[in-house]
Coordinates of C-alpha atoms and ligand atoms in Angstrom, one line a residue:
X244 CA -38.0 -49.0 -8.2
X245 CA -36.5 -46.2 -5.6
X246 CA -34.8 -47.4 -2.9
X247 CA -36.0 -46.3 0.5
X248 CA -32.2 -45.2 1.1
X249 CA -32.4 -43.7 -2.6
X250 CA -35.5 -41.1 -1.5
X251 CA -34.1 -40.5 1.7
X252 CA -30.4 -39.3 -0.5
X253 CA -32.7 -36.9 -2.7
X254 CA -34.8 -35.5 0.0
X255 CA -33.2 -31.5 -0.2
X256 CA -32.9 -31.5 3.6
X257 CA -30.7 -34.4 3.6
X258 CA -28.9 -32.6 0.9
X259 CA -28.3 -29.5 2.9
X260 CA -27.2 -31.0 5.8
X261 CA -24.9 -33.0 4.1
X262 CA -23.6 -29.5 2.0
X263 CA -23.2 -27.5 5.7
X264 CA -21.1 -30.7 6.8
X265 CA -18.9 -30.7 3.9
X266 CA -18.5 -26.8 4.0
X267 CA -17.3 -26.9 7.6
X268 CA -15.1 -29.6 6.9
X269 CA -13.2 -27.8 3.8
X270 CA -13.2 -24.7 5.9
X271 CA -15.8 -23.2 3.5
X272 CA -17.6 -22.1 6.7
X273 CA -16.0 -21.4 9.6
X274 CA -19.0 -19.3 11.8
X275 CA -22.3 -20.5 13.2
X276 CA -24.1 -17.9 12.0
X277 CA -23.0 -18.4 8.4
X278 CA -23.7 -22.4 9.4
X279 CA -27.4 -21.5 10.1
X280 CA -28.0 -19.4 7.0
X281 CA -26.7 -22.1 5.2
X282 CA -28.9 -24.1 7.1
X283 CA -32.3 -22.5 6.5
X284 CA -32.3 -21.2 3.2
X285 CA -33.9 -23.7 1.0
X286 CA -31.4 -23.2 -2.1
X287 CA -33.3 -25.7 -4.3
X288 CA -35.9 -23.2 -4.6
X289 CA -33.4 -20.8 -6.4
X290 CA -33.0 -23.3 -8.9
X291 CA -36.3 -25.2 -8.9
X292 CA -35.3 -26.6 -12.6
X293 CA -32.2 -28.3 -11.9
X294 CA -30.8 -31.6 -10.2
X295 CA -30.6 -31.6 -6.4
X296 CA -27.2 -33.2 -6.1
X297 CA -26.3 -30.4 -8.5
X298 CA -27.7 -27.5 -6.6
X299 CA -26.3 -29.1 -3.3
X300 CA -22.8 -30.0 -4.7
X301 CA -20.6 -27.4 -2.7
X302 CA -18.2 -26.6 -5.4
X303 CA -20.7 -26.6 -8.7
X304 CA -22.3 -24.0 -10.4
X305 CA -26.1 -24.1 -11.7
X306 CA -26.0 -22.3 -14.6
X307 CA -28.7 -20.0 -14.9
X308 CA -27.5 -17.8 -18.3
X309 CA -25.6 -18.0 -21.4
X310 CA -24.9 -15.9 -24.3
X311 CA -25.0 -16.5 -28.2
X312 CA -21.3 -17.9 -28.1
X313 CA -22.0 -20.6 -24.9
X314 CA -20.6 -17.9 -22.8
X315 CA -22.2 -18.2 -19.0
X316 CA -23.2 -14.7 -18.1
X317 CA -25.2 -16.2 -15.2
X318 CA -24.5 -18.8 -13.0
X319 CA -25.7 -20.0 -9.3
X320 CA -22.4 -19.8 -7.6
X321 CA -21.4 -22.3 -5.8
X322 CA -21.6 -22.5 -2.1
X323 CA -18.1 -23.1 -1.0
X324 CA -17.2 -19.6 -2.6
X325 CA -20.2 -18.2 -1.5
X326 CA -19.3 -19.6 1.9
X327 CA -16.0 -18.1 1.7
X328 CA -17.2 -14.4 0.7
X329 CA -20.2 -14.6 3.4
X330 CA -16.9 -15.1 6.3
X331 CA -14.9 -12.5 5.0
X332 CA -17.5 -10.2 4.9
X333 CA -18.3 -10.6 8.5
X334 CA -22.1 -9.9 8.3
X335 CA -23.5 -8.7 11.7
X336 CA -27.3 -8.6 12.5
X337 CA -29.0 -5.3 11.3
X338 CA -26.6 -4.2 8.7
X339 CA -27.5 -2.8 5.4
X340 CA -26.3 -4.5 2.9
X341 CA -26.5 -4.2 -1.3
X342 CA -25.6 -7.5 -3.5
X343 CA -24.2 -6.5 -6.5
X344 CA -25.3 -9.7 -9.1
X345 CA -27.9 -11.3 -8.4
X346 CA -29.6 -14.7 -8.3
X347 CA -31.6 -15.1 -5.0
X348 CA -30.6 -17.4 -3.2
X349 CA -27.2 -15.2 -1.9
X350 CA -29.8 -12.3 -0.8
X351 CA -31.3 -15.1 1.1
X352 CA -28.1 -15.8 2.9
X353 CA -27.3 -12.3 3.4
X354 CA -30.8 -12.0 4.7
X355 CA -31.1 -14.5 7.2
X356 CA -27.4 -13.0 8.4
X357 CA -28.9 -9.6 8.6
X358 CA -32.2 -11.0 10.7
X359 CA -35.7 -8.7 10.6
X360 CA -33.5 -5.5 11.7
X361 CA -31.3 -5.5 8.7
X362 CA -31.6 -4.9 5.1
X363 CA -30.4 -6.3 2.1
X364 CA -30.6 -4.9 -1.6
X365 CA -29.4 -6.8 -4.5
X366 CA -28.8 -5.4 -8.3
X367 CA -28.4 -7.2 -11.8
X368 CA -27.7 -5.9 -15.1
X369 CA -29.8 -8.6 -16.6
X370 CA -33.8 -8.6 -16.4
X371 CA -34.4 -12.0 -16.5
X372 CA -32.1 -12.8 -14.0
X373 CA -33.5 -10.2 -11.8
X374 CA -37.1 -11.6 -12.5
X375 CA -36.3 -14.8 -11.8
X376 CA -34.3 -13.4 -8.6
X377 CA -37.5 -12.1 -7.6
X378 CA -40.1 -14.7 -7.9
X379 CA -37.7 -17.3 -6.4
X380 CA -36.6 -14.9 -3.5
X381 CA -41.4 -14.8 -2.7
X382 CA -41.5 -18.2 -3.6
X383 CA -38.7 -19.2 -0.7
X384 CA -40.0 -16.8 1.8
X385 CA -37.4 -14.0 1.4
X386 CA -40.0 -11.2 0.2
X387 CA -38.2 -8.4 1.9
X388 CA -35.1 -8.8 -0.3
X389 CA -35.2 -5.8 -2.6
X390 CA -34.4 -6.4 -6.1
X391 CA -33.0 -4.1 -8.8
X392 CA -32.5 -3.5 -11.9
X393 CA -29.6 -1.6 -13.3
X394 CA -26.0 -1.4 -14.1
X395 CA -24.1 -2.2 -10.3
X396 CA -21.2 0.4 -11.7
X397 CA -23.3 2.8 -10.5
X398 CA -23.9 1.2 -7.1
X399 CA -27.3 1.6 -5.9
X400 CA -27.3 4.9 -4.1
X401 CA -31.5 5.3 -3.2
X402 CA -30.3 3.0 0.2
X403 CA -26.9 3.8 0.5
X404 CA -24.5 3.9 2.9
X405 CA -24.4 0.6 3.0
X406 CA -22.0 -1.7 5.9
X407 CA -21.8 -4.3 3.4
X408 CA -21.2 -4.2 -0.3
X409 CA -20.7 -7.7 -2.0
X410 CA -20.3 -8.3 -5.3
X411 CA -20.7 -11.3 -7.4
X412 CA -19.6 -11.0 -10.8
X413 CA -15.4 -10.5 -11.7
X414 CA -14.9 -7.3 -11.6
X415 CA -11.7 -5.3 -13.4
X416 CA -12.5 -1.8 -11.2
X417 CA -13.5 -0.3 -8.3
X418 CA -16.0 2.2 -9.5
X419 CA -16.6 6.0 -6.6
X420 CA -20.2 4.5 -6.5
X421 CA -18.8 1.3 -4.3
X422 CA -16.4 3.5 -2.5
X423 CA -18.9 6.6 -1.6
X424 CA -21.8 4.3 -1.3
X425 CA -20.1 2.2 1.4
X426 CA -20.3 3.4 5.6
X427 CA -17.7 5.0 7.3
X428 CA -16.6 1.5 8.8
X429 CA -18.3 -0.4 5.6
X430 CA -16.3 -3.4 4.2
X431 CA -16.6 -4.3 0.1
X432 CA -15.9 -7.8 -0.6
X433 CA -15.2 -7.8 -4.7
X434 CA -13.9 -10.8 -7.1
X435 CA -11.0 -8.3 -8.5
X436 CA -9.5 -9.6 -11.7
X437 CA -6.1 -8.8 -12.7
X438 CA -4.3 -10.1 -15.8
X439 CA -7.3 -12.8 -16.0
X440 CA -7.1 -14.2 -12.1
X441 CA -9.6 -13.2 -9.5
X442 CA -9.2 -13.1 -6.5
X443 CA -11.9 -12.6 -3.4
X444 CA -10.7 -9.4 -1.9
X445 CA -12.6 -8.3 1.4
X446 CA -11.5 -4.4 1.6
X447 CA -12.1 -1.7 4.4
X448 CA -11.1 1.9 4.2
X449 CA -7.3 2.7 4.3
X450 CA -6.5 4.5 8.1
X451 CA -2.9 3.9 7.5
X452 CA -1.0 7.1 8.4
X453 CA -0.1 7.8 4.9
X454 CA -3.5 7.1 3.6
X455 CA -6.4 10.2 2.9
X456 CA -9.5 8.2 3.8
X457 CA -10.4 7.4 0.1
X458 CA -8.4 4.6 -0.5
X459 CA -9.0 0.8 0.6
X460 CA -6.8 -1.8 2.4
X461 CA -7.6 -5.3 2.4
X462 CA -8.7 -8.1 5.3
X463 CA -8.1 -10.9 3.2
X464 CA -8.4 -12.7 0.0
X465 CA -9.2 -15.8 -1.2
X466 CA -8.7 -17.3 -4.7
X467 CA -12.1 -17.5 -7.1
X468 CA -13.9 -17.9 -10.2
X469 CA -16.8 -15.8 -11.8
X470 CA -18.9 -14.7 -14.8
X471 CA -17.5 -11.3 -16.0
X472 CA -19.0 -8.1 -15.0
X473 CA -21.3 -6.6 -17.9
X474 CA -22.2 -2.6 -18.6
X475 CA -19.7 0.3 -18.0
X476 CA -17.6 -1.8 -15.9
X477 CA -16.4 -4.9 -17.7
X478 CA -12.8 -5.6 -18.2
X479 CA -10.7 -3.7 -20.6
X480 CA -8.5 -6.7 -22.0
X481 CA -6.5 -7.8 -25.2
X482 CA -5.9 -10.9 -26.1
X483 CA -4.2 -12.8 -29.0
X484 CA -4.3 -15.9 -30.6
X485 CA -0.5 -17.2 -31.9
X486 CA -1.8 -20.1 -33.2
X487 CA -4.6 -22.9 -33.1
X488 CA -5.0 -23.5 -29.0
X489 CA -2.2 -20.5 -28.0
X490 CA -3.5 -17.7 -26.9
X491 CA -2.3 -14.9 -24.5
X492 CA -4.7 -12.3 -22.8
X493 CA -3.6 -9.3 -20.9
X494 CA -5.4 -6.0 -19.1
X495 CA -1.9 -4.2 -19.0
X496 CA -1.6 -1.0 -21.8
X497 CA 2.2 -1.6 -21.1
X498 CA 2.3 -4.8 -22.7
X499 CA 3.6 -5.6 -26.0
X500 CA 1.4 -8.1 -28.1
X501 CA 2.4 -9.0 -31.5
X502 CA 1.0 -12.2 -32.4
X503 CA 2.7 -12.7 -35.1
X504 CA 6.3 -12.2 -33.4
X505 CA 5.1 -13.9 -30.3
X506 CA 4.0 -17.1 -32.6
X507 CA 7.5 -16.7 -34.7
X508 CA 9.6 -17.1 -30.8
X509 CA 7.3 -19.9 -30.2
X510 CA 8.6 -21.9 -33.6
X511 CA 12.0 -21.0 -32.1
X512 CA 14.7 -22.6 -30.0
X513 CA 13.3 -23.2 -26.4
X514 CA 15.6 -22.2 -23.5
X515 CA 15.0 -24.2 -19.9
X516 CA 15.9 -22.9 -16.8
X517 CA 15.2 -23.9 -13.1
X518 CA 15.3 -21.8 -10.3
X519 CA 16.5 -24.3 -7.3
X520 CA 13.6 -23.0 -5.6
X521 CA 10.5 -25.3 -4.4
X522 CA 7.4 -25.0 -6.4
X523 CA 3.9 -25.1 -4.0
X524 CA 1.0 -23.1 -3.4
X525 CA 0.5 -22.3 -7.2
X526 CA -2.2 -19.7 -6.1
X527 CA 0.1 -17.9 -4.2
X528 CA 2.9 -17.8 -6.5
X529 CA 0.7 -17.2 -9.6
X530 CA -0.4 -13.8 -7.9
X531 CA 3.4 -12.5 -6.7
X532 CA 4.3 -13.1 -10.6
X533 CA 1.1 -10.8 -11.7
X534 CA 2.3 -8.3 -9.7
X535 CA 5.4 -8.4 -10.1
X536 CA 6.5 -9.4 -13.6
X537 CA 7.6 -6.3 -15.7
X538 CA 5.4 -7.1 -18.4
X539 CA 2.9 -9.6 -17.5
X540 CA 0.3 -11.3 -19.7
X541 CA -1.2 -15.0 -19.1
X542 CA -0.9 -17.5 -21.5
X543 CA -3.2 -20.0 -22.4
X544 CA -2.4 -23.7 -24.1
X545 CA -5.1 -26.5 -25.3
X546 CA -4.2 -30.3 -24.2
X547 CA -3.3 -31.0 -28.2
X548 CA -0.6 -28.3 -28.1
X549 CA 0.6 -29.6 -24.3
X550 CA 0.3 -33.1 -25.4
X551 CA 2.9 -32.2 -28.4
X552 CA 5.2 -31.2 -26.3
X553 CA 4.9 -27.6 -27.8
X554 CA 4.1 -25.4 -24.5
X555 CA 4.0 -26.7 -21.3
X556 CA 1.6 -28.0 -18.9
X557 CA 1.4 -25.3 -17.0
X558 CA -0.6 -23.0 -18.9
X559 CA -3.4 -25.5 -19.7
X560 CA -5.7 -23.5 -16.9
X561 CA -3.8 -20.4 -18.0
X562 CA 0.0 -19.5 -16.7
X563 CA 1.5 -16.0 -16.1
X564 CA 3.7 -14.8 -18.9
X565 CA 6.6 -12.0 -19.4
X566 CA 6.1 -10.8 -22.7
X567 CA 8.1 -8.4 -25.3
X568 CA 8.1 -7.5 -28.5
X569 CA 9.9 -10.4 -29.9
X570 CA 10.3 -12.6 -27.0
X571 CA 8.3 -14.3 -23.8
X572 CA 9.3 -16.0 -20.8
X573 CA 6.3 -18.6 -18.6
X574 CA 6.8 -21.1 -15.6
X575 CA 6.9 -24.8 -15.2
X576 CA 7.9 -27.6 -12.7
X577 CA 9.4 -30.4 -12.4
X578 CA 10.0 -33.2 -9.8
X579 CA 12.8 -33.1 -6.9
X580 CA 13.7 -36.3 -6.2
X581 CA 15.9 -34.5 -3.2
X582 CA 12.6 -33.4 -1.5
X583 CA 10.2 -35.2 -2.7
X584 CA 8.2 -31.8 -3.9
X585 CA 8.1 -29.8 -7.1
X586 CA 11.2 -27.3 -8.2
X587 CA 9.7 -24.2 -10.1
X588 CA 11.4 -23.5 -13.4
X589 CA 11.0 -21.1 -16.7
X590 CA 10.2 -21.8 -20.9
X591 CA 11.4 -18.9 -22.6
X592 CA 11.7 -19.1 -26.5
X593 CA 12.5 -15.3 -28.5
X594 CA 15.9 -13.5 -29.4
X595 CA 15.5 -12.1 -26.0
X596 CA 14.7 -15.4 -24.1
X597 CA 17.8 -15.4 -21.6
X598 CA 16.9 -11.7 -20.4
X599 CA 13.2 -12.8 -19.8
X600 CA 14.0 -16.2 -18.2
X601 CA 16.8 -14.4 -15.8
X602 CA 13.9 -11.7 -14.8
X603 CA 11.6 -14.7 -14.1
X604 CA 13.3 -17.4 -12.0
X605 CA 14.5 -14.4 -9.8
X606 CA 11.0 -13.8 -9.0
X607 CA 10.6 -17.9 -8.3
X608 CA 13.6 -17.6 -6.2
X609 CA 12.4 -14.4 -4.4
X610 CA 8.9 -15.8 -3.6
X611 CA 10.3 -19.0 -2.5
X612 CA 12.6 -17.6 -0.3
X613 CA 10.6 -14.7 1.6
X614 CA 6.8 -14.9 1.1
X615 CA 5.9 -18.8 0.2
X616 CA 2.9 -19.1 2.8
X617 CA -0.7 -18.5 2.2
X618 CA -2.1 -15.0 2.7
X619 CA 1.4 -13.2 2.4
X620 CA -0.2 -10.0 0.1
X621 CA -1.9 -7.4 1.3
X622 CA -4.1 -5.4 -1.5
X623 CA -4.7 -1.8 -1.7
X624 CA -7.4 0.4 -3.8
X625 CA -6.2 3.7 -4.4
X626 CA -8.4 5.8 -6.2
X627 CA -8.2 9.2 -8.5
X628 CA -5.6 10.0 -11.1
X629 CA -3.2 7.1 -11.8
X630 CA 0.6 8.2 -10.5
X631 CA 3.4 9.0 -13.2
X632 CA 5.6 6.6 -12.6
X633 CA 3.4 3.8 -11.7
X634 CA 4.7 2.4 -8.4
X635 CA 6.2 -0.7 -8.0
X636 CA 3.1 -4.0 -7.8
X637 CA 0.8 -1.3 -9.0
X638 CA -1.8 -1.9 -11.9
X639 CA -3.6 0.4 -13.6
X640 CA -7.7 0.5 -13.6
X641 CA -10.1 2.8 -15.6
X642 CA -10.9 5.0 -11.7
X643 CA -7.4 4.2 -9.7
X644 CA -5.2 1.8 -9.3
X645 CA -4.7 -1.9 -7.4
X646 CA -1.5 -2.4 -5.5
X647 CA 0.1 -5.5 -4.0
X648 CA 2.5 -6.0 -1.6
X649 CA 4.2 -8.8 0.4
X650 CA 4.9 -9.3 4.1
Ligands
LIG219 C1 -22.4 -15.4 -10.6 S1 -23.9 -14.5 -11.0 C2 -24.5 -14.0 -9.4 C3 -24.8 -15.2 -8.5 C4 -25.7 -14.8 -7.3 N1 -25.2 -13.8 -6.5 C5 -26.1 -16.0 -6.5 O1 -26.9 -15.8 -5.6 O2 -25.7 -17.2 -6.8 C6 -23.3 -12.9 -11.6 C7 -24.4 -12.0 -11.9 O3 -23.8 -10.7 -12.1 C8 -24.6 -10.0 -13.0 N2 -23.9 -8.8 -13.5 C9 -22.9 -8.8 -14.4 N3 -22.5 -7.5 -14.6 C10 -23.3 -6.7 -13.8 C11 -23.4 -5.3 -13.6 N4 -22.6 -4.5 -14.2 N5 -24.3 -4.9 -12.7 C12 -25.1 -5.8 -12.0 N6 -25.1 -7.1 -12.2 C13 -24.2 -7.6 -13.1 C14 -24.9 -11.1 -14.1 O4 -26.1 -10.7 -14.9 C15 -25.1 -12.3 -13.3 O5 -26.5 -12.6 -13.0

């Protein structure tokens, strides 16, 4: 028999109160107006075949889509990021805005933000998803959401300029479309993946002195996970398996990867060697070392190989790597019984282990010493021909490239 408390627990308006607590209390949302749109849109509906306590848990995912391999191409995302993306986008009421990825119940949010002057659009790649965008968007009451379907490399230019474009699938590039297609004073908040971790990156135009208008600077960024971006725009990577639960991705042409030489240094002696500085704020440190490693790749481990001792903990959720021909270089940690916190160290294993270790835990010192806070890089698009030499914290993308630098 249910409970009385039991039905009152399931009823979905329970449930959302309870998410809009949670999400103001783990700084998810930090606005009123973003509290009320979380407030009114009835995000069961989006999801009408799942579990509530699953479409109300702030940091789940529904999934909506997956392809032949188990691969989710489409997912409900879940609210604390969408929380996070809807503040740094800093929606105002009558602004045009284009979703690029859809699902519905986003739009919605964007719509109720926007109120009966504004206008949303919202584009995806897939048709089923955009179907079932559609009939869930009527079916909640959100029939003035336009919905599209096309490749979102392209932007959606019948609409454009647009004071908001947001997109919701990791993307590797900044296409023109999402440049030309935004306002003069039009922000683009974009999961941008580099060297396989994404980061929420809310950009505005570059005004700097030395900038021509073209390129991007950005507000803010926030760490975050999504489904890869499909069509013309999806992620030009490599990425090797040494062995059985090793593998080691990177997006970098520069990059050596030899498998087989990579597997042969990892049969080899293992050097250790720890920096003295404090290991914290992973996030932080895990994107200075993508941007600033010579070489950098990210390597992966399974828990057998880290339970064998083999590779370290560290890259069980994936670790940036210097990599060369012969030889690689990753971080670990280990306790400071001084402070009480973590020290940062580096594995290296390769004929050229000491060079690579010696590049790396000057980088652990470095970031330890001048930028260990949160927020500390600032990200710029620059787009057009990519610069011979590359500057310094500068990767190279299919339309420009993504720079990074520390206060
Ligand atoms: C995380 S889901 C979107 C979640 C959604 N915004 C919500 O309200 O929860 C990512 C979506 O991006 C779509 N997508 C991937 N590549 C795309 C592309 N090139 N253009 C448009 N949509 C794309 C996928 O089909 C998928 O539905």
């Amino acid at each position: 028999m249910t409970s009385i408390d039991d039905s009152l627990v399931r009823d979905p308006g329970v449930l959302r109160s309870d998410m809009v607590r949670a999400l103001r209390e783990q700084d998810g949302i930090r606005s009123e107006p973003v509290a009320a749109a979380f407030a009114a849109v009835p995000r069961h509906r989006f999801a009408p075949e799942a579990p509530l306590e699953l479409v109300y848990d702030p940091h789940r995912t529904v999934p909506v889509k997956k392809d032949e391999n188990g691969l989710e191409l489409s997912v409900m995302s879940a609210a604390h990021l969408q929380a996070v993306m809807l503040e740094q986008a800093g929606v105002e009421p009558g602004m045009k805005v284009l979703e690029i990825g859809s699902g519905g119940v986003n739009a919605a949010y964007l719509q109720e933000l926007v109120g009966k002057a504004g206008e949303v659009t919202t584009v995806d790649i897939d048709c089923d998803v955009i179907d079932r965008a559609r009939r869930c968007l009527d079916d909640a009451g959100y029939p003035q959401v336009r919905t599209v379907l096309a490749d979102g490399e392209s932007g959606v230019p019948d609409g454009s300029p647009y004071d908001l474009i947001t997109v919701t699938a990791a993307a590797w590039d900044i296409p023109p479309s999402w440049i030309s297609g935004l306002a003069p004073s039009g922000r683009l908040v974009v999961p941008l993946t580099v060297c396989g971790t994404t980061r929420s990156i809310a950009f505005d135009r570059d005004r700097g002195p030395e900038s021509d208008d073209e390129g991007l600077v950005s507000r803010s960024y926030s760490l975050a996970r999504f489904v890869p971006m499909q069509g013309e725009g999806a992620a030009e990577e490599r990425r090797v398996l040494l062995r059985e639960g090793v593998a080691v991705q990177t997006d970098d042409v520069r990059v050596p990867l030899d498998a087989q030489a990579l597997n042969r240094a990892l049969d080899g002696p293992r050097l250790e060697c720890w920096s003295g500085a404090a290991y914290d704020l992973p996030d932080e440190l895990e994107l200075y070392l993508t941007f600033n490693l010579s070489s950098p790749a990210r390597l992966h481990a399974a828990n057998d190989v880290v339970e064998r001792g083999l590779v370290e903990a560290s890259a069980l959720f994936g670790v940036p790597v210097l990599v060369s021909e012969d030889s690689f270089a990753y971080r670990t940690r280990r306790e400071n019984a001084d402070t009480g916190g973590f020290e940062s160290g580096v594995v290296a294993h390769g004929p050229g282990a000491q060079a690579l270790a010696d590049e790396y835990a000057t980088l652990l010192r470095r970031w330890a010493r001048d930028h260990r806070r949160r927020g500390a890089a600032t990200f710029r698009y620059l787009p057009g021909p990519v610069p011979v030499p590359l500057p310094r914290n500068a990767v190279r993308r299919r339309h420009g490239i993504v720079t990074a630098t520390w206060r």
